[in-house]
């Protein structure tokens, strides 16, 4: 079972920064996974953490909570995870990883047909698939995730949405949650369920959905959901999909965003975990921790940075040597020619540490290590005593070369590094909160001053990534042939004429 325990010295009445501990105990093995909050979670594509093979995933010790969108498996029937539970199928470590299942990827905002009373539209590689609540409950039962996100009727069409549409969204979301909670056995109901806070960009609709969660069940539902007295009693926590929330309403400030989330959480328990997906930057994460009190973030910005060739390089709280600086990039665009001969590691050594070793990033790219056991080819040749398990860090110049040559290993190294930087960022948040939340606001203001929130380095790197992908990626030969034809540079094939 999954439990969340806020630390008593940091828990606010309803909203505000807080520290906590998520614990998950497996009944079959008694393995206990602990995740300190605020912390990060990682999403997958077709069950794979982007850019990380299984061995590199095991080397990345910062990954503990993994989200698996089920829609990526819907191209075949029955879906593959229904033939074998998610943990053994996807090769994750049951002693280290919490596997959460959702139907849709919360960061996918591609146009999609609207949901119906009896189905949710999902996107897979073969197009749109309709999934009924009963089918989803079957998928959950067969794939056996540790955590499941209930179906929610999210409005992805262009705003504004009518009151009738919002009412229908709330009714459907409550009905689908009720369907997921109603099971023939208590063991199935004991699964850890998180619910997305419905209501879109309407403050009234969000408050109405929260009220529906905590109101007493109707007599006809008390039998099916016994011993629950309300829908909220069967929920382990709440999630907010920030990407879809921004798409549902035109937000001009952070206060509007946090205000809508507070409309949902105001009447709900503050003793349950809160998850935010779709955060745009570490700056936004800090403000959501301060103003709302979120516990887990998907840190999609760190994944995007790895995809676009950016090595993150920032810290919270801001190191003393940088406190007088302004508008620094949060990372390095390693596509830039300025890194072609830069043989430093991804992170600058800081002056406010005792030694260089303490300033080095602990990821497998900056602090690579190897297995201590080696294979001796002869009994007389034993190299165990002289075997060094450490190596020099990968350099910016080396990553620049890998990126320019379109090598996949570049993104694997960046992914391990960026997730570690993001995890250290949240560890820094926890350390500031542990010392006392009074200084937290000042540290946020300093972080916003020192590091550029517009993240122009990401936009520049994305453009460079697109250029290299076009020059060296899939379909390059076809594009070159089209370009040659357009410029009338097609080769002329001469044939020898046959004499008459």
PDB file of C-alpha atoms in Angstrom, residues 373-378:
ATOM      1  CA  UNK A 373      34.090  -7.632 -10.745  1.00  0.00           C
ATOM      2  CA  UNK A 374      36.144  -8.261 -13.882  1.00  0.00           C
ATOM      3  CA  UNK A 375      36.514 -11.326 -16.060  1.00  0.00           C
ATOM      4  CA  UNK A 376      40.023 -12.812 -15.888  1.00  0.00           C
ATOM      5  CA  UNK A 377      40.985 -14.682 -19.037  1.00  0.00           C
ATOM      6  CA  UNK A 378      43.524 -16.806 -17.174  1.00  0.00           C
TER       7      UNK A 378
END
